[in-house]
């Protein structure tokens, strides 16, 4: 089974995709991680991607698709896999379907983790980072032992500009806008999940809706 994950920043999409891949014992394919690996290895794609990303542009769809195809052709993906980070719009979704068809495969299910704007704000804006060692905290979910001080090195914590409310709201709105067409495109394969629940409940709901929990 090939499963795609969609969800706004703060929806817990990456975590859930990884948990499901673990549960199914199939590979977890994160296009973001794969691109970062390519950059690290200074491969042909990596060098190209690095130059593009440094200019704040997106790596062309074709390059990402080819990277996915190469990965999917490997033996461990025969039974299926879970993909995170791609597609982000309906053109990419069409390109992904075409690529899978060429491999004699298909995207079977699309899990969409929906969260209201308040949840996106709470989860993203609560993040704090240590100025010194970059350790991550969350004022509600994983607070430091002492207010605003790093547990590891006792230095001050700060809120990244990316996690400020105004930025989070803007990113959330852009995400909804981009996702409309994607949700329409995937209509027949889409499973909508309430992403506002605790991690374990979300995982269970996903497995139930995919009918994976039956008989276990
Ligand atoms: Zn620290």
PDB file of C-alpha atoms in Angstrom, residues 3-6 83 86-90 92-97 107-112 179-191:
ATOM      1  CA  UNK A   3       0.166   6.164   1.429  1.00  0.00           C
ATOM      2  CA  UNK A   4       0.583   9.929   1.070  1.00  0.00           C
ATOM      3  CA  UNK A   5       0.324  12.334   4.026  1.00  0.00           C
ATOM      4  CA  UNK A   6      -1.064  15.879   3.898  1.00  0.00           C
ATOM      5  CA  UNK A  83       5.554   9.354   1.751  1.00  0.00           C
ATOM      6  CA  UNK A  86       5.281  15.557  -1.506  1.00  0.00           C
ATOM      7  CA  UNK A  87       2.978  16.413  -3.267  1.00  0.00           C
ATOM      8  CA  UNK A  88       2.157  19.975  -2.196  1.00  0.00           C
ATOM      9  CA  UNK A  89      -0.216  20.856  -5.053  1.00  0.00           C
ATOM     10  CA  UNK A  90      -2.389  19.093  -7.603  1.00  0.00           C
ATOM     11  CA  UNK A  92       2.666  17.493  -8.264  1.00  0.00           C
ATOM     12  CA  UNK A  93      -0.016  14.948  -7.352  1.00  0.00           C
ATOM     13  CA  UNK A  94      -0.696  14.286 -11.033  1.00  0.00           C
ATOM     14  CA  UNK A  95       3.031  13.930 -11.711  1.00  0.00           C
ATOM     15  CA  UNK A  96       3.362  11.504  -8.793  1.00  0.00           C
ATOM     16  CA  UNK A  97       0.456   9.385 -10.072  1.00  0.00           C
ATOM     17  CA  UNK A 107      -0.970   5.836  -4.577  1.00  0.00           C
ATOM     18  CA  UNK A 108      -3.698   3.984  -2.676  1.00  0.00           C
ATOM     19  CA  UNK A 109      -4.591   6.230   0.230  1.00  0.00           C
ATOM     20  CA  UNK A 110      -4.094   9.851   1.203  1.00  0.00           C
ATOM     21  CA  UNK A 111      -4.229  10.751   4.886  1.00  0.00           C
ATOM     22  CA  UNK A 112      -5.144  14.398   5.503  1.00  0.00           C
ATOM     23  CA  UNK A 179      -4.291  22.238  -0.373  1.00  0.00           C
ATOM     24  CA  UNK A 180      -7.817  22.919  -1.716  1.00  0.00           C
ATOM     25  CA  UNK A 181      -7.038  21.593  -5.196  1.00  0.00           C
ATOM     26  CA  UNK A 182      -5.005  18.752  -3.790  1.00  0.00           C
ATOM     27  CA  UNK A 183      -7.891  17.595  -1.603  1.00  0.00           C
ATOM     28  CA  UNK A 184     -10.234  17.742  -4.616  1.00  0.00           C
ATOM     29  CA  UNK A 185      -7.793  15.801  -6.731  1.00  0.00           C
ATOM     30  CA  UNK A 186      -7.429  13.038  -4.155  1.00  0.00           C
ATOM     31  CA  UNK A 187     -11.142  12.968  -3.235  1.00  0.00           C
ATOM     32  CA  UNK A 188     -11.647   9.232  -3.866  1.00  0.00           C
ATOM     33  CA  UNK A 189      -8.573   8.201  -1.905  1.00  0.00           C
ATOM     34  CA  UNK A 190      -8.752  10.780   0.869  1.00  0.00           C
ATOM     35  CA  UNK A 191      -9.046   9.958   4.543  1.00  0.00           C
TER      36      UNK A 191
END
